[in-house]
DNA sequence: TTGTAAGCGTTATCAG
DNA sequence: CTGATAACGCTTACAA
């Protein structure tokens, strides 16, 4: 006689107990759950009742061991820079958890263990312990080592942010350049002819794409563009506002950067708004509504992105044919008093 | 002959293969991993080498099934109100994942499925499927139904935020009242004698405690307090600033509320800062550094909270004696130009 | 100290 | 459509 595992607590019902209660065999219960069409209606009802009454749910570990499916996907949390916090992290995670839940998957959160903070090692651990069916990666950079690694490992994955041309195109992303082009058109329609731009750093692909979109669209419309160099802050904006041919509008790569512009505009004795200097942000964080005037911003389709990622990821998991191109989704411009 | 489960991919090594490679039995390999002291040094080394060479890691599902330990804790994500987003959610999660990782646990994220959005049902599902060893709850309210439920279920849990006096005291929290008392003393030391207060809503226990701390400390110091009613915004602050006996400082319950005060102060033609109207926030979000002047704020000890929660949670999981009182942790006042 | 045997709860196969 | 049997990979008692 061996000693069973430490019963966690309240002896949860097993499939055996349900079978006994319903007067059928274990396998019939299993069939009711996994292949209901192979069970007679009458039996199905009887078993279902027993399941409900006993509050039975299959033990996920046993199920995973036997079937190979973990019903869990891993999300590698970006080791984020406190100086450049990703403002959508929380909102995206929620959307991801919901999208996963809709498809019967749970989300296992993991991070590289400090101090090494090696994402590749963290991935290896999770995969070796067979804890997940696949991975979702975010904040993907060009030539991201994480992508190269999971691709080589053959682990199903999907990324928020584009992968390199050599890698599998299992990604979803917003159209950063188009998003900014829409901003420019919005400002142009309000009569602005010279527009400033404040980004963060070209090293982040999404920031680079926004700047490129800004430049391309201003050129296309024959507007005058005044992009500030990477890492510029309030001081640079003020200088631009003091100079000749002052911009009447500013587009920015994030809501926090827009706040810098607000401060600069006021410091120069000007007003933020269509009558003074129009300003736009990015991400549509809660900050936008607390500003005076409220900030026009770009809202991301986080739920659609999460759904797209899950579809691509589970396609791989189930061995279906997966698209060979990424999924690019449009953003939504939320116009508020800062620009319109 | 039955058909094995769908081999996920790259045939990961099993304990059997390691045993063969090292010339020992399965159980010895298991002992090396779970009870190294019972293995001869020489054998231990030989087995360890084989483990390393084969890149072996135990299958977590098999391990869980047999031992009963899931090595995973569930985090119930608050169904947060987009109008009052919890600004620490992202930072807390990171701290929690790190604290869990240090103790060999992973974090499974889950949310009540829309549209019912019933947290109790979500908990039941996770527990019934035996996917976690315990739960971490956050944003706990007085008489929170989630707490009552997990306590009745007997599931190990720990909460960020205090539980009611009738419930197990498995919580960690900051000292909200003391935090605000420190703010008041800071302002008093800078010479302020009449101080305004802007909170969000008394219905959130942490907000109520902050307000109470503000009121108690101003009274204790013999200062004049001007607390605004729940839900007040910029308009109410402006009115206060226009009235007789204008406050020279404002304490607030969050950084976003502090932003409302900034706007009001400026709208009245005054300046934010020690010379004009001093302002303080709460949470020390990235926003603080982007404001002009930078915002004095209260920083939360998120890592200590996460560590405390994990300690209490795993204590229960392992059947150890657990403290009968909650864990209250101090905050840190980060003084910036908005007040000093 | 090491090996033998059993079984965790589930699902897949296959015979009735 | 249902039921017996085996196996997933691992850990735990117990015997050698």
XYZ file of C-alpha atoms (C1' of nucleotides) in Angstrom:
712
model
C 0.000 0.000 0.000
C 1.463 3.368 -0.972
C 0.558 6.663 0.567
C -1.426 8.856 -1.746
C -0.384 12.412 -2.439
C -1.216 14.998 0.155
C -4.888 15.628 -0.544
C -4.877 19.394 -1.019
C -8.071 19.831 0.965
C -11.795 19.139 0.632
C -11.567 15.889 -1.279
C -12.610 17.097 -4.688
C -14.683 14.605 -6.620
C -12.915 12.296 -9.060
C -14.183 10.850 -12.279
C -14.555 7.524 -10.518
C -16.995 8.938 -7.995
C -19.061 10.547 -10.703
C -19.170 7.263 -12.577
C -20.373 5.429 -9.500
C -23.004 8.045 -8.761
C -24.326 7.880 -12.317
C -24.053 4.123 -12.519
C -21.719 4.137 -15.503
C -18.040 3.521 -16.079
C -15.267 6.061 -15.891
C -14.911 6.198 -19.632
C -18.474 7.163 -20.185
C -17.979 10.115 -17.918
C -14.864 10.997 -19.847
C -16.823 10.733 -23.058
C -19.534 12.995 -21.772
C -16.866 15.619 -21.239
C -14.662 15.086 -24.271
C -16.862 13.461 -26.908
C -20.505 14.005 -25.978
C -21.715 12.907 -29.414
C -20.726 9.331 -28.666
C -23.041 9.117 -25.687
C -26.747 8.383 -25.670
C -28.834 11.420 -24.718
C -30.364 9.743 -21.747
C -27.003 8.659 -20.357
C -25.535 12.045 -21.070
C -28.158 13.728 -18.979
C -27.792 11.358 -16.096
C -24.035 11.778 -16.050
C -24.271 15.533 -16.430
C -26.502 15.676 -13.408
C -24.038 13.672 -11.370
C -21.239 15.953 -12.505
C -23.182 19.013 -11.474
C -24.222 17.579 -8.146
C -20.748 16.504 -7.188
C -19.206 19.702 -8.530
C -16.837 17.563 -10.527
C -14.120 19.038 -12.699
C -11.288 17.015 -14.194
C -7.940 17.362 -12.495
C -5.926 19.448 -14.911
C -2.635 17.750 -14.048
C -3.962 14.299 -14.743
C -5.562 15.496 -17.914
C -2.377 17.200 -19.065
C -0.242 14.220 -18.278
C -2.409 11.937 -20.281
C -3.359 14.164 -23.185
C -0.252 16.273 -23.560
C -2.296 19.463 -23.687
C -1.516 21.880 -20.901
C -4.337 24.287 -21.644
C -2.036 27.017 -20.527
C -0.028 29.596 -22.403
C 2.952 31.439 -21.025
C 3.275 35.184 -21.137
C 6.809 36.452 -20.796
C 6.517 39.747 -18.982
C 8.894 42.333 -20.372
C 11.607 43.291 -17.916
C 10.539 46.829 -18.176
C 12.573 49.911 -17.803
C 11.073 52.019 -15.008
C 12.061 55.068 -17.029
C 10.052 53.973 -20.019
C 7.171 52.017 -18.619
C 5.040 50.443 -21.231
C 1.718 52.110 -20.609
C -0.336 49.343 -22.149
C 1.146 46.417 -20.278
C -1.701 46.140 -17.792
C -4.457 46.642 -20.333
C -2.927 44.185 -22.742
C -2.586 41.503 -20.114
C -6.246 41.766 -19.251
C -7.213 41.463 -22.872
C -4.907 38.485 -23.246
C -6.313 36.689 -20.242
C -9.835 37.211 -21.511
C -8.983 36.080 -25.026
C -7.242 33.010 -23.641
C -10.156 32.237 -21.365
C -12.552 32.330 -24.274
C -10.532 29.585 -25.865
C -10.198 27.504 -22.752
C -6.638 28.532 -21.985
C -5.090 29.949 -18.854
C -2.236 32.420 -18.771
C 0.922 31.651 -16.856
C 2.954 34.748 -16.155
C 6.685 34.473 -15.931
C 9.772 36.675 -15.873
C 13.460 36.070 -16.139
C 14.773 35.547 -12.630
C 16.970 38.344 -11.367
C 19.836 38.997 -11.323
C 20.705 37.196 -14.565
C 17.388 38.261 -16.063
C 17.946 36.040 -19.063
C 14.670 35.644 -20.950
C 15.996 32.714 -22.952
C 16.774 30.743 -19.804
C 13.333 31.519 -18.428
C 11.734 30.245 -21.612
C 13.807 27.072 -21.529
C 12.728 26.314 -18.001
C 9.072 26.727 -18.724
C 9.239 24.655 -21.873
C 11.362 21.906 -20.359
C 8.921 21.505 -17.487
C 6.162 21.273 -20.097
C 4.048 23.805 -18.312
C 2.621 25.556 -21.361
C 1.343 24.804 -24.827
C 2.851 27.958 -26.228
C 4.175 31.415 -25.533
C 3.136 34.993 -26.051
C 5.895 37.557 -26.306
C 5.492 41.313 -26.226
C 7.622 44.370 -26.891
C 9.425 42.495 -29.593
C 12.492 44.184 -31.043
C 14.066 43.753 -34.447
C 16.259 40.646 -34.326
C 14.877 39.823 -30.935
C 16.848 36.922 -29.423
C 13.694 35.578 -27.791
C 12.045 35.109 -31.163
C 15.075 33.410 -32.649
C 15.168 31.106 -29.664
C 11.550 30.013 -29.607
C 11.581 29.602 -33.374
C 14.578 27.292 -33.125
C 13.014 25.405 -30.238
C 9.913 24.853 -32.304
C 7.670 26.048 -29.508
C 4.398 27.564 -30.676
C 4.491 31.297 -30.118
C 2.914 34.573 -31.059
C 4.273 38.038 -30.554
C 2.845 41.475 -29.994
C 5.184 43.310 -32.330
C 6.668 42.231 -35.645
C 9.270 39.578 -36.049
C 12.156 39.863 -38.485
C 11.714 38.815 -42.132
C 13.714 35.625 -41.529
C 11.491 34.494 -38.689
C 7.999 32.992 -38.725
C 5.436 35.758 -39.055
C 3.424 34.844 -36.000
C 2.691 38.353 -34.889
C 0.013 40.935 -34.429
C 0.721 44.608 -34.182
C -0.825 47.970 -34.717
C -0.105 50.037 -37.816
C 2.129 52.550 -36.073
C 2.898 54.537 -39.188
C -0.714 54.736 -40.290
C -1.757 55.704 -36.772
C 0.504 58.702 -36.927
C -0.562 59.529 -40.471
C -4.121 59.719 -39.186
C -2.983 62.107 -36.484
C -1.290 64.289 -39.078
C -4.363 64.322 -41.299
C -6.501 65.216 -38.320
C -4.261 68.166 -37.507
C -4.051 69.217 -41.158
C -7.832 69.200 -41.375
C -7.875 71.598 -38.428
C -5.726 73.974 -40.423
C -2.289 73.258 -38.998
C 0.506 73.745 -41.506
C 3.555 73.330 -39.350
C 3.648 70.432 -36.910
C 6.216 69.433 -34.328
C 6.952 65.855 -33.334
C 8.265 64.429 -30.100
C 9.156 60.738 -29.969
C 11.082 58.743 -27.422
C 13.788 56.717 -29.107
C 14.345 55.306 -32.553
C 15.641 52.132 -30.995
C 12.142 50.965 -30.236
C 10.682 49.827 -33.559
C 7.209 51.080 -32.743
C 8.555 54.509 -31.903
C 10.598 54.550 -35.095
C 7.528 53.621 -37.129
C 5.492 56.404 -35.567
C 8.105 58.968 -36.404
C 8.402 57.615 -39.942
C 4.637 57.785 -40.340
C 4.660 61.359 -39.155
C 7.395 62.369 -41.561
C 5.879 60.574 -44.532
C 2.430 62.028 -44.073
C 3.549 65.606 -43.483
C 5.646 65.349 -46.637
C 2.776 63.846 -48.597
C 0.491 66.678 -47.559
C 3.122 69.304 -48.183
C 3.191 70.349 -44.549
C 6.150 71.656 -42.651
C 7.469 69.126 -40.155
C 9.532 69.883 -37.073
C 10.631 66.561 -35.584
C 12.706 66.829 -32.424
C 15.679 64.538 -31.927
C 15.426 61.411 -29.807
C 15.346 62.010 -26.108
C 14.229 65.627 -26.363
C 12.143 66.983 -23.542
C 10.374 70.115 -22.472
C 13.402 72.323 -23.074
C 13.648 71.389 -26.736
C 9.948 71.972 -27.234
C 10.186 75.410 -25.663
C 13.033 76.330 -27.909
C 11.024 75.329 -30.926
C 8.084 77.404 -29.710
C 10.281 80.438 -29.230
C 11.934 80.178 -32.611
C 10.723 81.605 -35.910
C 7.976 79.745 -37.735
C 6.569 78.257 -34.565
C 4.591 74.986 -34.970
C 0.904 75.341 -34.178
C 0.576 71.669 -33.317
C 2.577 68.838 -31.770
C 2.180 65.124 -32.269
C 3.894 62.819 -29.779
C 4.691 59.136 -29.360
C 3.102 58.743 -25.937
C 0.753 60.465 -23.531
C 3.578 61.160 -21.114
C 5.519 62.903 -23.855
C 2.418 64.938 -24.623
C 2.494 66.045 -21.019
C 5.993 67.404 -21.600
C 4.615 69.393 -24.505
C 1.777 70.744 -22.330
C 4.314 72.015 -19.852
C 6.458 73.618 -22.531
C 3.507 75.338 -24.157
C 2.417 76.832 -20.858
C 5.900 77.813 -19.880
C 5.993 79.869 -23.067
C 2.800 81.591 -22.076
C 0.768 79.869 -24.766
C -2.376 77.772 -24.451
C -2.865 74.114 -25.348
C -5.759 73.615 -27.736
C -6.900 74.275 -31.249
C -6.645 78.025 -30.732
C -3.132 77.864 -29.318
C -0.903 74.844 -29.802
C -2.716 71.615 -30.537
C -1.271 68.449 -28.940
C -1.816 64.723 -29.416
C -0.629 61.704 -27.430
C -0.497 57.952 -27.869
C -1.987 54.984 -25.954
C -5.049 56.770 -24.625
C -4.118 56.244 -20.997
C -6.362 57.471 -18.142
C -4.088 60.494 -17.981
C -5.763 61.899 -21.105
C -9.023 62.615 -19.371
C -7.378 64.207 -16.360
C -5.525 66.819 -18.373
C -6.865 70.267 -19.083
C -7.701 70.386 -21.854
C -8.291 66.640 -22.243
C -5.737 65.065 -24.537
C -6.411 63.744 -28.015
C -4.786 60.327 -28.231
C -4.462 57.110 -30.189
C -6.309 54.124 -28.756
C -4.955 50.630 -29.362
C -7.233 47.699 -30.267
C -5.902 45.576 -27.434
C -8.713 43.064 -27.477
C -8.366 42.474 -31.198
C -4.628 42.084 -30.837
C -5.025 39.599 -28.027
C -7.607 37.659 -30.013
C -5.341 37.626 -33.066
C -2.414 36.378 -31.041
C -4.454 33.608 -29.461
C -5.789 32.509 -32.833
C -2.318 32.297 -34.304
C -0.877 30.612 -31.266
C -3.556 27.976 -30.929
C -3.450 27.362 -34.646
C 0.123 26.188 -34.199
C -0.688 24.238 -31.072
C -3.401 22.315 -32.872
C -1.267 21.777 -35.909
C -3.447 23.787 -38.229
C -2.175 25.773 -41.152
C -1.147 29.200 -39.934
C -1.002 32.420 -41.929
C 2.402 33.301 -43.319
C 1.954 36.989 -42.743
C 1.510 39.040 -39.614
C -1.678 40.715 -38.547
C -1.691 44.477 -38.700
C -4.557 46.229 -36.967
C -5.803 49.805 -37.190
C -5.859 52.156 -34.242
C -8.540 54.634 -33.297
C -8.000 58.345 -32.936
C -9.807 59.683 -29.889
C -10.255 63.392 -30.481
C -10.460 65.575 -27.404
C -10.174 69.285 -26.667
C -6.382 69.412 -26.926
C -6.646 69.330 -30.698
C -10.211 69.734 -31.709
C -1.002 -1.291 -27.169
C -2.436 2.172 -26.544
C -1.456 5.294 -28.319
C 0.583 7.674 -26.238
C -0.368 11.290 -25.883
C 0.567 13.664 -28.641
C 4.224 14.325 -27.931
C 4.270 18.106 -27.750
C 7.490 18.381 -29.777
C 11.223 17.751 -29.397
C 10.979 14.587 -27.345
C 11.999 16.009 -24.008
C 13.998 13.618 -21.866
C 12.198 11.551 -19.265
C 13.417 10.393 -15.908
C 13.748 6.908 -17.360
C 16.229 8.039 -19.981
C 18.301 9.846 -17.406
C 18.347 6.745 -15.250
C 19.542 4.613 -18.136
C 22.216 7.131 -19.080
C 23.521 7.245 -15.507
C 23.195 3.516 -14.968
C 20.823 3.820 -12.017
C 17.135 3.315 -11.429
C 14.406 5.900 -11.893
C 14.021 6.358 -8.163
C 17.599 7.308 -7.664
C 17.182 10.075 -10.180
C 14.074 11.188 -8.363
C 16.009 11.177 -5.108
C 18.758 13.275 -6.600
C 16.148 15.875 -7.380
C 13.924 15.661 -4.327
C 16.093 14.264 -1.547
C 19.757 14.644 -2.518
C 20.969 13.838 1.008
C 19.897 10.247 0.603
C 22.208 9.692 -2.331
C 25.906 8.862 -2.291
C 28.043 11.764 -3.470
C 29.553 9.804 -6.270
C 26.180 8.667 -7.581
C 24.785 12.138 -7.183
C 27.436 13.579 -9.404
C 27.031 10.976 -12.068
C 23.278 11.474 -12.157
C 23.587 15.237 -12.111
C 25.825 15.068 -15.122
C 23.346 12.948 -17.001
C 20.584 15.360 -16.084
C 22.584 18.274 -17.380
C 23.614 16.559 -20.560
C 20.109 15.473 -21.444
C 18.649 18.798 -20.390
C 16.231 16.921 -18.239
C 13.538 18.638 -16.224
C 10.680 16.786 -14.580
C 7.328 17.066 -16.290
C 5.375 19.368 -14.028
C 2.054 17.693 -14.747
C 3.319 14.278 -13.788
C 4.945 15.667 -10.721
C 1.805 17.527 -9.692
C -0.405 14.556 -10.266
C 1.676 12.367 -8.065
C 2.695 14.788 -5.333
C -0.356 16.987 -5.148
C 1.755 20.147 -5.268
C 1.029 22.357 -8.235
C 3.879 24.780 -7.669
C 1.604 27.453 -9.007
C -0.363 30.179 -7.330
C -3.337 31.933 -8.836
C -3.643 35.679 -9.023
C -7.160 36.942 -9.452
C -6.868 40.084 -11.511
C -9.249 42.770 -10.302
C -11.975 43.542 -12.805
C -10.886 47.084 -12.857
C -12.919 50.118 -13.480
C -11.471 51.986 -16.463
C -12.443 55.186 -14.702
C -10.385 54.353 -11.661
C -7.540 52.212 -12.875
C -5.386 50.875 -10.134
C -2.063 52.501 -10.873
C -0.003 49.883 -9.117
C -1.465 46.817 -10.737
C 1.367 46.328 -13.208
C 4.137 46.996 -10.724
C 2.597 44.731 -8.131
C 2.254 41.865 -10.545
C 5.911 42.033 -11.437
C 6.873 41.999 -7.795
C 4.557 39.083 -7.187
C 5.955 37.034 -10.051
C 9.486 37.634 -8.816
C 8.630 36.780 -5.221
C 6.864 33.630 -6.359
C 9.766 32.647 -8.597
C 12.181 32.948 -5.690
C 10.145 30.340 -3.878
C 9.781 28.041 -6.834
C 6.238 29.029 -7.664
C 4.734 30.281 -10.889
C 1.851 32.694 -11.172
C -1.312 31.823 -13.015
C -3.321 34.870 -13.961
C -7.065 34.618 -14.163
C -10.117 36.833 -14.398
C -13.826 36.266 -14.067
C -15.157 35.490 -17.528
C -17.341 38.203 -19.002
C -20.211 38.865 -19.084
C -21.077 37.310 -15.707
C -17.743 38.468 -14.310
C -18.315 36.501 -11.150
C -15.042 36.226 -9.242
C -16.385 33.477 -7.019
C -17.174 31.285 -9.998
C -13.738 31.926 -11.435
C -12.138 30.876 -8.178
C -14.234 27.735 -8.024
C -13.181 26.708 -11.488
C -9.509 27.128 -10.802
C -9.701 25.311 -7.496
C -11.862 22.483 -8.803
C -9.420 21.841 -11.629
C -6.664 21.782 -8.998
C -4.519 24.152 -10.964
C -3.067 26.103 -8.065
C -1.777 25.600 -4.547
C -3.249 28.867 -3.384
C -4.559 32.264 -4.342
C -3.492 35.858 -4.116
C -6.245 38.453 -4.046
C -5.827 42.191 -4.420
C -7.940 45.298 -3.986
C -9.757 43.615 -1.148
C -12.807 45.416 0.159
C -14.379 45.265 3.595
C -16.586 42.174 3.716
C -15.209 41.104 0.383
C -17.194 38.105 -0.901
C -14.052 36.638 -2.422
C -12.405 36.413 0.974
C -15.434 34.850 2.594
C -15.547 32.347 -0.211
C -11.931 31.217 -0.185
C -11.968 31.086 3.596
C -14.990 28.793 3.521
C -13.443 26.684 0.791
C -10.333 26.283 2.885
C -8.088 27.254 0.014
C -4.791 28.804 1.067
C -4.863 32.489 0.228
C -3.263 35.831 0.920
C -4.608 39.245 0.140
C -3.168 42.608 -0.683
C -5.503 44.640 1.503
C -6.978 43.811 4.903
C -9.597 41.207 5.497
C -12.491 41.669 7.927
C -12.024 40.904 11.627
C -14.041 37.705 11.275
C -11.833 36.345 8.517
C -8.347 34.829 8.668
C -5.765 37.609 8.795
C -3.766 36.458 5.807
C -3.021 39.861 4.442
C -0.332 42.397 3.774
C -1.038 46.046 3.247
C 0.513 49.450 3.513
C -0.210 51.719 6.439
C -2.452 54.099 4.523
C -3.236 56.326 7.479
C 0.376 56.616 8.554
C 1.417 57.300 4.984
C -0.848 60.307 4.903
C 0.219 61.396 8.379
C 3.772 61.486 7.080
C 2.614 63.667 4.205
C 0.922 66.052 6.634
C 4.000 66.257 8.846
C 6.116 66.925 5.799
C 3.879 69.803 4.760
C 3.672 71.121 8.313
C 7.455 71.135 8.524
C 7.474 73.307 5.406
C 5.325 75.814 7.229
C 1.885 75.000 5.865
C -0.920 75.654 8.332
C -3.991 75.084 6.220
C -4.045 72.001 4.017
C -6.610 70.804 1.512
C -7.337 67.155 0.796
C -8.650 65.491 -2.302
C -9.526 61.801 -2.145
C -11.441 59.607 -4.532
C -14.144 57.721 -2.697
C -14.676 56.573 0.851
C -15.968 53.304 -0.464
C -12.473 52.094 -1.137
C -11.010 51.188 2.256
C -7.529 52.369 1.338
C -8.894 55.735 0.243
C -10.940 56.012 3.430
C -7.860 55.235 5.521
C -5.832 57.904 3.744
C -8.456 60.511 4.393
C -8.745 59.422 8.025
C -4.979 59.623 8.406
C -5.017 63.113 6.946
C -7.759 64.282 9.270
C -6.229 62.726 12.376
C -2.789 64.158 11.792
C -3.926 67.667 10.949
C -6.003 67.646 14.116
C -3.136 66.316 16.180
C -0.864 69.064 14.922
C -3.501 71.719 15.358
C -3.565 72.500 11.644
C -6.545 73.649 9.661
C -7.853 70.923 7.362
C -9.922 71.454 4.231
C -11.002 68.024 3.011
C -13.092 68.045 -0.154
C -16.076 65.716 -0.465
C -15.805 62.438 -2.335
C -15.742 62.769 -6.063
C -14.633 66.400 -6.094
C -12.548 67.527 -9.020
C -10.816 70.556 -10.360
C -13.864 72.787 -9.908
C -14.091 72.128 -6.188
C -10.395 72.763 -5.729
C -10.661 76.065 -7.578
C -13.505 77.150 -5.393
C -11.477 76.398 -2.300
C -8.560 78.359 -3.699
C -10.788 81.359 -4.391
C -12.417 81.331 -0.988
C -11.218 83.038 2.175
C -8.455 81.341 4.126
C -7.014 79.596 1.098
C -5.017 76.374 1.735
C -1.331 76.686 0.898
C -0.989 72.962 0.313
C -2.974 70.014 -1.004
C -2.564 66.361 -0.218
C -4.264 63.852 -2.522
C -5.034 60.157 -2.636
C -3.454 59.509 -6.038
C -1.133 61.031 -8.584
C -3.967 61.535 -11.032
C -5.914 63.493 -8.428
C -2.819 65.586 -7.829
C -2.914 66.418 -11.516
C -6.413 67.780 -11.021
C -5.037 70.024 -8.296
C -2.215 71.206 -10.562
C -4.769 72.250 -13.147
C -6.910 74.055 -10.580
C -3.963 75.920 -9.089
C -2.885 77.142 -12.513
C -6.380 78.032 -13.550
C -6.469 80.330 -10.530
C -3.277 81.989 -11.648
C -1.240 80.480 -8.834
C 1.907 78.373 -9.008
C 2.420 74.815 -7.836
C 5.320 74.496 -5.428
C 6.477 75.429 -1.976
C 6.206 79.113 -2.789
C 2.674 78.825 -4.186
C 0.467 75.862 -3.451
C 2.306 72.689 -2.459
C 0.869 69.427 -3.793
C 1.434 65.743 -3.040
C 0.248 62.576 -4.779
C 0.150 58.868 -4.063
C 1.642 55.762 -5.751
C 4.698 57.458 -7.213
C 3.760 56.652 -10.801
C 5.984 57.658 -13.749
C 3.703 60.666 -14.129
C 5.381 62.299 -11.125
C 8.634 62.896 -12.909
C 6.971 64.249 -16.026
C 5.097 66.983 -14.215
C 6.414 70.490 -13.779
C 7.269 70.820 -11.045
C 7.879 67.114 -10.358
C 5.325 65.716 -7.941
C 6.023 64.675 -4.368
C 4.426 61.274 -3.897
C 4.111 58.203 -1.694
C 5.959 55.121 -2.881
C 4.633 51.669 -2.021
C 6.899 48.816 -0.912
C 5.570 46.473 -3.563
C 8.377 43.947 -3.330
C 8.034 43.656 0.434
C 4.297 43.246 0.095
C 4.689 40.542 -2.512
C 7.264 38.756 -0.373
C 5.002 38.963 2.676
C 2.065 37.578 0.742
C 4.086 34.681 -0.611
C 5.428 33.845 2.835
C 1.947 33.762 4.320
C 0.501 31.860 1.422
C 3.172 29.185 1.288
C 3.054 28.847 5.043
C -0.529 27.685 4.685
C 0.260 25.488 1.719
C 2.955 23.692 3.655
C 0.820 23.390 6.723
C 3.016 25.555 8.882
C 1.737 27.765 11.663
C 0.743 31.083 10.183
C 0.634 34.454 11.932
C -2.765 35.463 13.247
C -2.292 39.091 12.383
C -1.837 40.901 9.110
C 1.369 42.478 7.902
C 1.390 46.251 7.772
C 4.246 47.862 5.897
C 5.473 51.438 5.836
C 5.533 53.575 2.713
C 8.209 55.988 1.585
C 7.655 59.667 0.944
C 9.458 60.776 -2.204
C 9.883 64.517 -1.905
C 10.067 66.464 -5.143
C 9.757 70.086 -6.154
C 5.968 70.229 -5.900
C 6.234 70.450 -2.141
C 9.787 70.978 -1.139
C 22.039 3.568 -0.251
C 19.497 1.532 -4.003
C 15.800 -0.991 -6.491
C 10.810 -2.847 -6.705
C 6.063 -2.007 -7.011
C 2.137 0.718 -6.784
C -0.755 4.320 -8.022
C -1.981 9.636 -8.657
C -6.667 10.810 -12.295
C -7.162 10.931 -16.718
C -7.876 9.520 -21.726
C -7.181 6.261 -25.849
C -7.657 1.857 -27.689
C -10.230 -1.879 -28.577
C -13.348 -5.579 -27.766
C -18.177 -6.404 -26.430
C -22.885 2.995 -27.229
C -20.453 1.128 -23.346
C -16.792 -1.015 -20.456
C -12.163 -3.300 -19.439
C -7.333 -2.300 -19.734
C -3.153 0.180 -20.345
C -0.349 4.016 -20.194
C 1.159 9.155 -19.525
C 5.850 10.460 -16.031
C 6.509 10.852 -11.723
C 7.055 10.119 -6.361
C 6.451 7.458 -2.253
C 6.505 3.388 0.859
C 8.845 -0.593 1.543
C 11.966 -4.362 0.785
C 16.596 -5.727 -0.511
